[in-house]
Structure formats: structure tokens, C-alpha cells
Amino acid sequence: LNELVVGDTNGKLYVYKNDDSKPWAVRSCQGMLTCVGVGDVCNKGKNLVVAVSAEGWFHLFDLTSPTSKHSDASGHHELAAAEEQKPVFKQHIPANTKVMLISDIDGDGKCELVVGYTDRVVRAFRWEDLSENSDHVSGQLLLLKKWLLEGQVDSLSVNPGPDGSPEMMVSQPGCGYAILLCTWDSEQQATTEGRDNSAPSSEAPIRDVILHQTSGRIHNKNVSTHLIGSIGRGCSSENSGSGLFALCTLDGTLKLMEGADKLLWSVQVDHQLFALEKLDVTGNGHEEVIACAWDGQTYIIDQNRTVARFQADENVSAFCAGLYACKGGSNSPCLVYVSFNQKIYIYWDVQLERMESTNLLKILDCDPEFGSLLQQLGVERGDVSAVKDLIHKTLYFPEKQQQSSPSQCQDPAGTNSSAH
């Protein structure tokens, strides 16, 4: 069952469970938290909570261990300072952190930690274990690579490339993005070879940032852009080439792309979009794109460009969407909003029967019982006007319908059969 992890600018980390408005656990961190995440960052087969502050303090918390649970009789964790646990690991990394991703970005089956910074730099780290004990966290983060981008980085994501291997993507202003190449293996090899040859290498440095602009027309080239990759599209085509990813901009552009050069759709809205998520709200395995604006206007768009809109009650300072166990002891699709007056709103079990518009005839047509009932009433299934008339009479004049015989149902004369 999934929890909700929230960090604040005072360095407090809150973990919420179920529909309880009081935090299940509270932890203190050093500095102003800018990034929180959950993942197997140490590659030990269990999730750890990661919190990184703007000042560069990296904290690891293990909330799965028995010692992390201090419950009183009411089931709440005591919020006394004595009960607040220290992190299992803490390290200083370069400051001015902005966004964070825990994912396998080089296809080796192990998670890396990727951090985006306010100075247009992205760094990748890998955990190095110093002990063989799988339960005890003992080690350090090692820097794998540093990339310098042309514009501000607002989102980090991973998306399958043309060959199915993961590609590290970062958003770039003006509805652009860049692919960051994981060149540390080849760089390490080159360094080793360089030592062997002990001769200065005249080769050009490896190109490690590939910039893509998704539009030929002139965008506001400084507009803030967010992206999300690896959008699920059901079991059938999960491993077929490039993955789906979406982009949104603060001036209201939304795009769904398949690989670098295939635009599936583009939508322009009149709201300032500042957050982008993915979530399967219909339960069919195809994830929808969820974009949120500062004023709480939320767009849910499927892969065929069908749009549903939802208006949150207040202006929004932060937004996320995902599976959370709010009620009923199971994970369900949830939308989470944080308002500017420090309140968290969770809209739980957000499920739609379908995204595309439909009508009653189409729905009934899928029901096998409908065919047999038409047969009993002597109405031809293919005679659309007669079927419409029958539905119209059943919905609006049920008393007359009960009195009439099946043969009368076939005669739409004198009635209005324009109902849908």
C-alpha cells in the first residue's frame, strides 16, 4: 500500500498513510527541502525515502525497519522531538538542488540518483556500498557525471529509446527537451586506455547532450517546460520501440510525442500549466496525461486526445498524481493538491468509466441482454430508428410502453424518434 511523502521548506518530512490527516511519521532534515522521493536508491531491494535540501544535504530514511514505528495507543506516531528519527545516512552534495529522479538511466538494472540544479546543471550519482550487510545502510554517493544544459531544468524523466533502452530526458525552455547520454562507461574506458598509452588524446570530447525542439514555430523560448516519460500504453505495445512522453509549458501548450520526431497530438489551453503527471484513470492499462495549472484547473487527456477537465477548489502551489492507499485498503488513482495556505487535498479513487464520448445506443449494443430483449419485443436490432423510438418510449413514456404490445413497438408513426 502506497504512502504520501511531503517535504517542506523548514526541513520537515511528513509521511501520510490512509485517510488520516495526521502524519504517520515525521522526520527532521537539515536545510530547506526541495526534492523528496522514494526508491531503491541503494539497490538493496527495498524502498528508502530520499530527501535533499537546497543547501545540498542528502538524507536517507528507512521507514521499513521496526525502530521507525513509534505508535501510541491511538496508532499515531508521537510527534515529540525525542521520537523524531535521524536519517540512516547523510551526505553533502553540491547545493541549489531543484528536481530529483531515482531510476535506472543506463540500463544496467540498478537505480541511479539524478539531480537537477538551479544553475542548469544535472548530476548523476550512484550508491557505493561499503558493507556486505544487506539490511544496514553503509556507503556513499559517488558522482558519475555532470551535464551542463542551455536552459533551466524543470523536469527529469526516463523514456524508452528506439531500441527499448532507457533514455535520460530533461525538459528545456520553449517546449524543448534534451537527451543526456550516460557516457561514464566509455569515459572510464578512455581514461584507462589513456593511462596505458600515456600519450595525450587528440580525440574530441564525447557529445553528451542532444537537444530537441518539438516545434518549428517560434515558441516563447524562455517559457518554463515540464515533461514526463514512459507513459504506459497497455500490454500490447509495451516493448515496441520509442516510448510515449508528454510536454507542457507555462503558456498552455500540451504535447504527446512518440520518440523524437513523431507528434501524436498538441493541445493549447488558456491556463498556466506548471505540473505534469501520468495516471491510468480508466483502468485499461493506458495512462492518461494529467496537467495542472496554478489556479487548480486540471486537464486529463488520453492518448487519443480526449480531454476531461477538473477544477480544484483553491489555487495550487504543488501537485502530484499517482496510486495511493487512501481508503478501502487498496491503492487507487489519486490527485494530490497543495494549496498556498498550507493544506493538502487528496482526491481519491479518481476513476472514469471511459474517456471518449459515447451514447446510450453504443453502450446498450455491447450488452448481450439488450439483443435478446429486442428479439422478445420483435424489434430488429439493425433498425436504428425503431430501436431509438423504443428507448425513447421506455425512458419518457414507460406507462404507455407497458400497455402497448410488441407489434406496436415496431411502428414509430406519430411519435418523436429523434431522441438519442
Tab-separated table of C-alpha atoms in Angstrom:
chain	number	residue	atom	x	y	z
A	1	LEU	CA	0.000	0.000	0.000
A	2	ASN	CA	1.417	3.365	-1.016
A	3	GLU	CA	2.068	6.292	1.300
A	4	LEU	CA	2.303	10.030	0.584
A	5	VAL	CA	5.630	11.736	1.358
A	6	VAL	CA	5.723	15.525	1.731
A	7	GLY	CA	8.708	17.784	2.419
A	8	ASP	CA	8.571	21.432	3.471
A	9	THR	CA	10.861	24.457	3.442
A	10	ASN	CA	11.532	24.109	7.186
A	11	GLY	CA	13.253	20.770	6.654
A	12	LYS	CA	10.380	18.633	7.926
A	13	LEU	CA	9.489	15.409	6.142
A	14	TYR	CA	5.941	14.084	6.626
A	15	VAL	CA	4.649	10.636	5.708
A	16	TYR	CA	0.879	10.147	5.444
A	17	LYS	CA	-0.999	6.846	5.436
A	18	ASN	CA	-4.631	6.037	4.578
A	19	ASP	CA	-7.177	8.826	5.098
A	20	ASP	CA	-5.560	10.026	8.307
A	21	SER	CA	-4.962	13.783	8.266
A	22	LYS	CA	-2.238	13.452	10.918
A	23	PRO	CA	1.174	12.318	9.645
A	24	TRP	CA	2.080	8.688	10.284
A	25	ALA	CA	5.743	9.694	10.614
A	26	VAL	CA	7.664	12.958	10.849
A	27	ARG	CA	11.390	13.363	10.281
A	28	SER	CA	13.691	16.371	10.527
A	29	CYS	CA	16.219	17.208	7.830
A	30	GLN	CA	18.941	19.815	7.590
A	31	GLY	CA	18.074	22.775	5.378
A	32	MET	CA	15.164	23.672	3.113
A	33	LEU	CA	13.809	20.561	1.378
A	34	THR	CA	13.492	20.930	-2.392
A	35	CYS	CA	13.381	17.258	-3.500
A	36	VAL	CA	11.734	14.229	-1.935
A	37	GLY	CA	11.479	10.786	-3.476
A	38	VAL	CA	11.059	7.103	-2.722
A	39	GLY	CA	13.028	4.342	-4.409
A	40	ASP	CA	15.615	1.610	-4.160
A	41	VAL	CA	18.454	4.119	-4.344
A	42	CYS	CA	20.914	1.760	-2.617
A	43	ASN	CA	19.946	-1.217	-4.839
A	44	LYS	CA	19.207	-3.419	-1.830
A	45	GLY	CA	15.736	-4.458	-2.970
A	46	LYS	CA	13.841	-2.109	-0.648
A	47	ASN	CA	12.496	1.411	-0.871
A	48	LEU	CA	14.135	4.220	1.063
A	49	VAL	CA	12.857	7.774	1.455
A	50	VAL	CA	15.260	10.320	-0.053
A	51	ALA	CA	15.154	13.994	0.952
A	52	VAL	CA	17.535	16.588	-0.485
A	53	SER	CA	17.764	20.185	0.708
A	54	ALA	CA	18.589	23.294	-1.303
A	55	GLU	CA	21.807	23.532	0.699
A	56	GLY	CA	22.879	20.141	-0.679
A	57	TRP	CA	22.195	17.846	2.266
A	58	PHE	CA	21.187	14.364	1.054
A	59	HIS	CA	19.212	12.345	3.647
A	60	LEU	CA	18.196	8.685	3.541
A	61	PHE	CA	15.416	7.355	5.773
A	62	ASP	CA	14.465	3.709	6.198
A	63	LEU	CA	10.832	3.630	7.286
A	64	THR	CA	10.537	-0.132	6.837
A	65	SER	CA	12.653	-1.003	9.890
A	66	PRO	CA	10.826	-1.830	13.149
A	67	THR	CA	12.580	1.001	15.010
A	68	SER	CA	10.943	3.582	12.766
A	69	LYS	CA	7.499	2.773	14.154
A	70	HIS	CA	6.723	4.520	17.434
A	71	SER	CA	2.954	4.307	17.801
A	72	ASP	CA	0.918	5.361	20.758
A	73	ALA	CA	-2.404	3.766	21.694
A	74	SER	CA	-4.294	5.760	19.074
A	75	GLY	CA	-1.996	4.480	16.315
A	76	HIS	CA	-0.397	7.890	15.756
A	77	HIS	CA	3.291	8.443	15.952
A	78	GLU	CA	4.193	10.723	18.793
A	79	LEU	CA	5.434	13.940	17.321
A	80	ALA	CA	7.737	14.693	20.247
A	81	ALA	CA	11.247	15.695	19.281
A	82	ALA	CA	12.661	12.656	21.050
A	83	GLU	CA	10.740	10.354	18.745
A	84	GLU	CA	11.928	12.001	15.550
A	85	GLN	CA	14.393	9.650	13.963
A	86	LYS	CA	17.715	10.651	12.496
A	87	PRO	CA	18.410	9.662	8.876
A	88	VAL	CA	20.187	6.333	8.350
A	89	PHE	CA	22.599	8.210	6.077
A	90	LYS	CA	23.503	11.831	5.367
A	91	GLN	CA	25.951	13.306	2.865
A	92	HIS	CA	26.648	16.712	1.400
A	93	ILE	CA	26.346	17.029	-2.390
A	94	PRO	CA	26.514	20.249	-4.480
A	95	ALA	CA	23.917	22.818	-3.347
A	96	ASN	CA	20.988	24.504	-5.151
A	97	THR	CA	19.109	21.294	-5.909
A	98	LYS	CA	15.808	21.659	-7.730
A	99	VAL	CA	14.453	18.329	-9.056
A	100	MET	CA	15.337	14.689	-8.443
A	101	LEU	CA	14.811	11.301	-10.084
A	102	ILE	CA	15.547	7.785	-8.817
A	103	SER	CA	15.664	5.435	-11.796
A	104	ASP	CA	17.845	3.133	-13.876
A	105	ILE	CA	19.102	5.564	-16.512
A	106	ASP	CA	21.892	3.495	-18.097
A	107	GLY	CA	20.100	0.148	-18.482
A	108	ASP	CA	22.303	-1.795	-16.053
A	109	GLY	CA	19.347	-2.841	-13.894
A	110	LYS	CA	20.444	-0.676	-10.956
A	111	CYS	CA	18.991	2.646	-9.847
A	112	GLU	CA	20.883	5.894	-10.126
A	113	LEU	CA	20.076	9.202	-8.414
A	114	VAL	CA	19.768	12.112	-10.854
A	115	VAL	CA	19.590	15.677	-9.519
A	116	GLY	CA	18.768	18.838	-11.470
A	117	TYR	CA	20.107	22.170	-10.231
A	118	THR	CA	19.089	25.819	-10.490
A	119	ASP	CA	22.303	26.627	-12.410
A	120	ARG	CA	21.251	24.473	-15.422
A	121	VAL	CA	23.409	21.542	-14.317
A	122	VAL	CA	22.306	17.902	-13.967
A	123	ARG	CA	24.355	15.408	-11.958
A	124	ALA	CA	24.039	11.620	-11.793
A	125	PHE	CA	25.120	9.727	-8.661
A	126	ARG	CA	25.422	6.053	-7.855
A	127	TRP	CA	25.373	4.467	-4.417
A	128	GLU	CA	28.533	2.587	-3.494
A	129	ASP	CA	28.146	0.026	-0.716
A	130	LEU	CA	30.818	-0.222	1.938
A	131	SER	CA	29.332	-3.204	3.789
A	132	GLU	CA	28.097	-6.618	2.714
A	133	ASN	CA	25.147	-6.463	5.135
A	134	SER	CA	22.029	-6.056	3.002
A	135	ASP	CA	19.952	-4.532	5.827
A	136	HIS	CA	22.425	-1.967	7.119
A	137	VAL	CA	22.885	1.173	5.015
A	138	SER	CA	26.589	1.867	4.865
A	139	GLY	CA	28.192	3.537	1.891
A	140	GLN	CA	28.272	6.786	-0.023
A	141	LEU	CA	27.034	8.529	-3.146
A	142	LEU	CA	29.577	8.745	-5.938
A	143	LEU	CA	29.307	11.289	-8.736
A	144	LEU	CA	29.015	9.557	-12.108
A	145	LYS	CA	28.613	12.523	-14.428
A	146	LYS	CA	27.788	16.206	-14.698
A	147	TRP	CA	25.926	17.678	-17.675
A	148	LEU	CA	25.569	21.394	-18.435
A	149	LEU	CA	22.347	22.443	-20.201
A	150	GLU	CA	21.499	25.561	-22.189
A	151	GLY	CA	18.292	26.345	-20.297
A	152	GLN	CA	16.678	25.775	-16.896
A	153	VAL	CA	15.825	22.181	-15.995
A	154	ASP	CA	12.294	21.789	-14.592
A	155	SER	CA	11.737	18.043	-15.072
A	156	LEU	CA	13.774	14.840	-15.193
A	157	SER	CA	12.346	11.654	-16.674
A	158	VAL	CA	13.297	8.367	-18.317
A	159	ASN	CA	11.731	7.178	-21.565
A	160	PRO	CA	12.413	4.058	-23.677
A	161	GLY	CA	14.528	4.895	-26.748
A	162	PRO	CA	14.100	3.426	-30.257
A	163	ASP	CA	15.905	0.238	-29.192
A	164	GLY	CA	13.919	-0.032	-25.937
A	165	SER	CA	16.834	1.002	-23.706
A	166	PRO	CA	16.244	3.851	-21.225
A	167	GLU	CA	16.963	7.429	-22.297
A	168	MET	CA	17.538	10.164	-19.727
A	169	MET	CA	15.398	13.186	-20.635
A	170	VAL	CA	15.377	16.691	-19.177
A	171	SER	CA	12.986	19.497	-20.039
A	172	GLN	CA	14.278	22.657	-21.680
A	173	PRO	CA	12.506	26.040	-22.014
A	174	GLY	CA	10.281	26.694	-25.038
A	175	CYS	CA	8.703	23.201	-25.135
A	176	GLY	CA	12.073	21.571	-25.757
A	177	TYR	CA	13.934	18.719	-24.139
A	178	ALA	CA	17.402	17.208	-24.115
A	179	ILE	CA	18.613	13.605	-24.047
A	180	LEU	CA	21.524	13.149	-21.648
A	181	LEU	CA	23.911	10.386	-22.693
A	182	CYS	CA	25.299	8.122	-19.984
A	183	THR	CA	28.908	8.075	-21.150
A	184	TRP	CA	30.632	7.081	-17.909
A	185	ASP	CA	31.497	3.558	-19.061
A	186	SER	CA	33.140	4.791	-22.268
A	187	GLU	CA	34.808	7.678	-20.402
A	188	GLN	CA	36.195	5.270	-17.826
A	189	GLN	CA	37.472	3.036	-20.625
A	190	ALA	CA	39.045	6.030	-22.384
A	191	THR	CA	40.746	7.097	-19.146
A	192	THR	CA	42.138	3.597	-18.645
A	193	GLU	CA	43.356	3.443	-22.234
A	194	GLY	CA	44.844	6.925	-21.866
A	195	ARG	CA	46.832	5.734	-18.847
A	196	ASP	CA	48.025	2.703	-20.790
A	197	ASN	CA	49.140	4.735	-23.802
A	198	SER	CA	50.351	7.623	-21.623
A	199	ALA	CA	50.051	9.763	-24.775
A	200	PRO	CA	47.825	12.864	-24.918
A	201	SER	CA	44.482	12.048	-26.562
A	202	SER	CA	43.622	14.221	-29.545
A	203	GLU	CA	40.048	12.916	-29.825
A	204	ALA	CA	37.178	15.391	-29.432
A	205	PRO	CA	35.204	15.126	-26.167
A	206	ILE	CA	32.176	12.820	-26.313
A	207	ARG	CA	28.954	14.679	-27.116
A	208	ASP	CA	26.721	14.023	-24.128
A	209	VAL	CA	23.712	16.373	-24.524
A	210	ILE	CA	21.369	16.088	-27.534
A	211	LEU	CA	18.922	18.994	-27.691
A	212	HIS	CA	15.470	18.627	-29.316
A	213	GLN	CA	12.953	21.350	-30.105
A	214	THR	CA	9.494	19.896	-30.596
A	215	SER	CA	8.100	22.740	-32.672
A	216	GLY	CA	9.098	24.578	-35.826
A	217	ARG	CA	7.036	27.617	-34.929
A	218	ILE	CA	8.520	30.198	-32.599
A	219	HIS	CA	7.634	29.493	-29.002
A	220	ASN	CA	8.440	31.837	-26.194
A	221	LYS	CA	11.896	30.346	-25.946
A	222	ASN	CA	12.179	31.103	-22.230
A	223	VAL	CA	8.853	29.603	-21.164
A	224	SER	CA	9.076	27.033	-18.361
A	225	THR	CA	8.569	23.465	-19.629
A	226	HIS	CA	7.817	20.171	-17.871
A	227	LEU	CA	7.922	16.643	-19.245
A	228	ILE	CA	7.026	13.111	-18.230
A	229	GLY	CA	8.167	9.916	-19.981
A	230	SER	CA	7.440	6.182	-20.072
A	231	ILE	CA	3.680	6.719	-20.419
A	232	GLY	CA	2.050	3.285	-20.282
A	233	ARG	CA	0.072	2.146	-23.309
A	234	GLY	CA	-1.162	-1.286	-22.293
A	235	CYS	CA	0.487	-4.682	-22.625
A	236	SER	CA	0.283	-4.987	-26.419
A	237	SER	CA	2.910	-2.464	-27.483
A	238	GLU	CA	4.897	-2.005	-24.275
A	239	ASN	CA	8.205	-3.009	-25.811
A	240	SER	CA	7.830	-1.700	-29.328
A	241	GLY	CA	10.453	0.981	-29.881
A	242	SER	CA	10.296	4.535	-28.578
A	243	GLY	CA	8.159	5.286	-25.557
A	244	LEU	CA	5.496	7.939	-25.185
A	245	PHE	CA	6.315	11.175	-23.403
A	246	ALA	CA	4.398	14.392	-22.798
A	247	LEU	CA	5.468	18.025	-22.503
A	248	CYS	CA	3.639	21.034	-21.080
A	249	THR	CA	4.541	24.710	-20.872
A	250	LEU	CA	3.585	27.592	-18.622
A	251	ASP	CA	1.903	29.311	-21.596
A	252	GLY	CA	-0.567	26.435	-22.012
A	253	THR	CA	0.895	24.081	-24.631
A	254	LEU	CA	0.469	20.320	-24.109
A	255	LYS	CA	2.031	17.717	-26.400
A	256	LEU	CA	2.224	13.941	-26.595
A	257	MET	CA	5.218	12.581	-28.509
A	258	GLU	CA	6.390	9.135	-29.567
A	259	GLY	CA	10.155	9.329	-29.931
A	260	ALA	CA	11.925	12.493	-31.062
A	261	ASP	CA	10.097	13.132	-34.313
A	262	LYS	CA	6.529	11.820	-34.011
A	263	LEU	CA	3.989	14.265	-32.590
A	264	LEU	CA	0.803	12.381	-31.633
A	265	TRP	CA	-1.173	15.450	-30.580
A	266	SER	CA	-0.846	19.020	-29.421
A	267	VAL	CA	-3.368	20.926	-27.309
A	268	GLN	CA	-3.375	24.630	-26.465
A	269	VAL	CA	-5.172	25.723	-23.278
A	270	ASP	CA	-5.616	29.125	-21.669
A	271	HIS	CA	-4.147	28.180	-18.292
A	272	GLN	CA	-0.606	28.288	-16.925
A	273	LEU	CA	0.458	24.648	-16.661
A	274	PHE	CA	3.124	24.088	-14.025
A	275	ALA	CA	2.920	20.357	-13.240
A	276	LEU	CA	2.678	17.232	-15.382
A	277	GLU	CA	1.901	13.680	-14.277
A	278	LYS	CA	0.648	10.392	-15.740
A	279	LEU	CA	-2.086	8.182	-14.320
A	280	ASP	CA	-4.390	5.444	-15.589
A	281	VAL	CA	-7.835	6.744	-14.601
A	282	THR	CA	-9.862	4.313	-16.749
A	283	GLY	CA	-8.149	1.091	-15.633
A	284	ASN	CA	-7.456	-0.051	-19.204
A	285	GLY	CA	-3.652	-0.035	-18.885
A	286	HIS	CA	-3.292	3.120	-20.986
A	287	GLU	CA	-2.048	6.015	-18.877
A	288	GLU	CA	-3.602	9.457	-19.264
A	289	VAL	CA	-1.615	12.693	-19.142
A	290	ILE	CA	-2.538	14.913	-16.177
A	291	ALA	CA	-1.567	18.596	-16.302
A	292	CYS	CA	-2.301	21.107	-13.546
A	293	ALA	CA	-2.413	24.909	-13.604
A	294	TRP	CA	-1.740	27.360	-10.752
A	295	ASP	CA	-5.464	28.122	-10.392
A	296	GLY	CA	-6.341	24.438	-9.849
A	297	GLN	CA	-7.609	23.764	-13.367
A	298	THR	CA	-6.600	20.161	-14.112
A	299	TYR	CA	-6.598	18.540	-17.561
A	300	ILE	CA	-6.840	14.764	-18.004
A	301	ILE	CA	-6.025	13.862	-21.617
A	302	ASP	CA	-5.903	10.368	-23.068
A	303	GLN	CA	-3.656	9.123	-25.857
A	304	ASN	CA	-6.375	9.854	-28.449
A	305	ARG	CA	-6.539	13.491	-27.317
A	306	THR	CA	-9.867	13.216	-25.484
A	307	VAL	CA	-9.900	15.858	-22.732
A	308	ALA	CA	-11.616	15.842	-19.344
A	309	ARG	CA	-11.271	18.861	-17.069
A	310	PHE	CA	-11.426	19.179	-13.313
A	311	GLN	CA	-11.301	22.341	-11.199
A	312	ALA	CA	-9.710	22.117	-7.750
A	313	ASP	CA	-11.208	24.411	-5.130
A	314	GLU	CA	-8.151	26.562	-4.444
A	315	ASN	CA	-5.041	27.940	-6.088
A	316	VAL	CA	-2.334	25.289	-6.151
A	317	SER	CA	1.318	25.549	-5.114
A	318	ALA	CA	2.207	21.886	-5.746
A	319	PHE	CA	0.531	18.957	-7.487
A	320	CYS	CA	1.138	15.254	-7.985
A	321	ALA	CA	-0.878	12.245	-9.111
A	322	GLY	CA	-0.419	8.536	-8.580
A	323	LEU	CA	-1.651	5.440	-6.799
A	324	TYR	CA	-2.247	5.993	-3.073
A	325	ALA	CA	-3.987	3.795	-0.494
A	326	CYS	CA	-6.464	6.330	0.871
A	327	LYS	CA	-9.438	4.130	1.764
A	328	GLY	CA	-10.549	0.550	1.371
A	329	GLY	CA	-7.112	-0.984	1.997
A	330	SER	CA	-6.034	-0.752	-1.642
A	331	ASN	CA	-4.188	1.673	-3.916
A	332	SER	CA	-6.386	3.805	-6.147
A	333	PRO	CA	-5.704	6.650	-8.608
A	334	CYS	CA	-5.417	9.900	-6.620
A	335	LEU	CA	-4.877	13.580	-7.383
A	336	VAL	CA	-2.961	15.463	-4.676
A	337	TYR	CA	-3.028	19.262	-4.441
A	338	VAL	CA	-1.186	21.528	-2.023
A	339	SER	CA	-2.774	24.959	-1.651
A	340	PHE	CA	-0.986	28.228	-0.910
A	341	ASN	CA	-2.416	28.206	2.625
A	342	GLN	CA	-0.577	25.002	3.526
A	343	LYS	CA	-3.384	22.497	3.076
A	344	ILE	CA	-3.116	19.141	1.306
A	345	TYR	CA	-6.171	17.963	-0.637
A	346	ILE	CA	-6.343	14.339	-1.795
A	347	TYR	CA	-8.990	13.416	-4.348
A	348	TRP	CA	-9.017	9.646	-4.078
A	349	ASP	CA	-10.294	6.839	-6.315
A	350	VAL	CA	-10.375	9.142	-9.366
A	351	GLN	CA	-11.752	6.719	-11.921
A	352	LEU	CA	-13.633	7.274	-15.152
A	353	GLU	CA	-15.557	4.521	-16.937
A	354	ARG	CA	-14.216	5.841	-20.231
A	355	MET	CA	-12.585	8.961	-21.635
A	356	GLU	CA	-14.180	9.125	-25.090
A	357	SER	CA	-17.730	10.422	-25.558
A	358	THR	CA	-20.370	7.827	-26.327
A	359	ASN	CA	-24.168	7.386	-26.434
A	360	LEU	CA	-26.746	5.088	-24.938
A	361	LEU	CA	-27.156	3.048	-28.131
A	362	LYS	CA	-23.447	2.202	-28.246
A	363	ILE	CA	-23.415	1.220	-24.582
A	364	LEU	CA	-26.515	-0.964	-24.889
A	365	ASP	CA	-25.150	-2.561	-28.047
A	366	CYS	CA	-22.285	-4.037	-26.016
A	367	ASP	CA	-24.751	-5.732	-23.646
A	368	PRO	CA	-25.778	-9.232	-24.829
A	369	GLU	CA	-29.050	-8.992	-22.825
A	370	PHE	CA	-30.103	-5.994	-24.952
A	371	GLY	CA	-30.184	-8.126	-28.130
A	372	SER	CA	-32.358	-10.807	-26.574
A	373	LEU	CA	-34.793	-8.199	-25.158
A	374	LEU	CA	-35.135	-6.590	-28.607
A	375	GLN	CA	-35.839	-10.013	-30.049
A	376	GLN	CA	-38.582	-10.619	-27.459
A	377	LEU	CA	-40.146	-7.276	-28.361
A	378	GLY	CA	-39.905	-8.042	-32.086
A	379	VAL	CA	-37.625	-5.081	-32.856
A	380	GLU	CA	-34.908	-5.544	-35.466
A	381	ARG	CA	-31.505	-4.751	-33.976
A	382	GLY	CA	-30.377	-3.157	-37.245
A	383	ASP	CA	-33.391	-0.830	-37.438
A	384	VAL	CA	-31.826	2.157	-35.668
A	385	SER	CA	-34.912	4.407	-35.803
A	386	ALA	CA	-37.120	1.676	-34.283
A	387	VAL	CA	-34.559	0.998	-31.534
A	388	LYS	CA	-34.272	4.735	-30.806
A	389	ASP	CA	-38.043	5.012	-30.637
A	390	LEU	CA	-38.274	2.061	-28.259
A	391	ILE	CA	-35.640	3.599	-25.965
A	392	HIS	CA	-37.403	6.989	-26.151
A	393	LYS	CA	-40.753	5.456	-25.149
A	394	THR	CA	-39.175	3.344	-22.397
A	395	LEU	CA	-37.391	6.338	-20.875
A	396	TYR	CA	-40.087	9.003	-21.201
A	397	PHE	CA	-43.409	7.149	-21.508
A	398	PRO	CA	-42.933	3.892	-19.561
A	399	GLU	CA	-46.675	3.643	-18.687
A	400	LYS	CA	-47.723	3.694	-22.355
A	401	GLN	CA	-44.895	1.310	-23.180
A	402	GLN	CA	-46.204	-1.268	-20.704
A	403	GLN	CA	-49.714	-1.036	-22.186
A	404	SER	CA	-48.588	-1.340	-25.809
A	405	SER	CA	-47.988	-4.675	-27.445
A	406	PRO	CA	-44.669	-5.715	-29.086
A	407	SER	CA	-46.190	-5.162	-32.533
A	408	GLN	CA	-46.889	-1.514	-31.701
A	409	CYS	CA	-43.264	-1.009	-30.745
A	410	GLN	CA	-42.286	-1.594	-34.330
A	411	ASP	CA	-44.489	1.226	-35.582
A	412	PRO	CA	-42.826	4.543	-34.840
A	413	ALA	CA	-45.593	6.503	-36.590
A	414	GLY	CA	-46.830	9.561	-34.785
A	415	THR	CA	-44.020	9.661	-32.195
A	416	ASN	CA	-40.906	11.712	-31.945
A	417	SER	CA	-37.990	9.363	-32.703
A	418	SER	CA	-35.257	11.963	-32.625
A	419	ALA	CA	-34.174	11.089	-29.078
A	420	HIS	CA	-30.597	9.931	-28.558
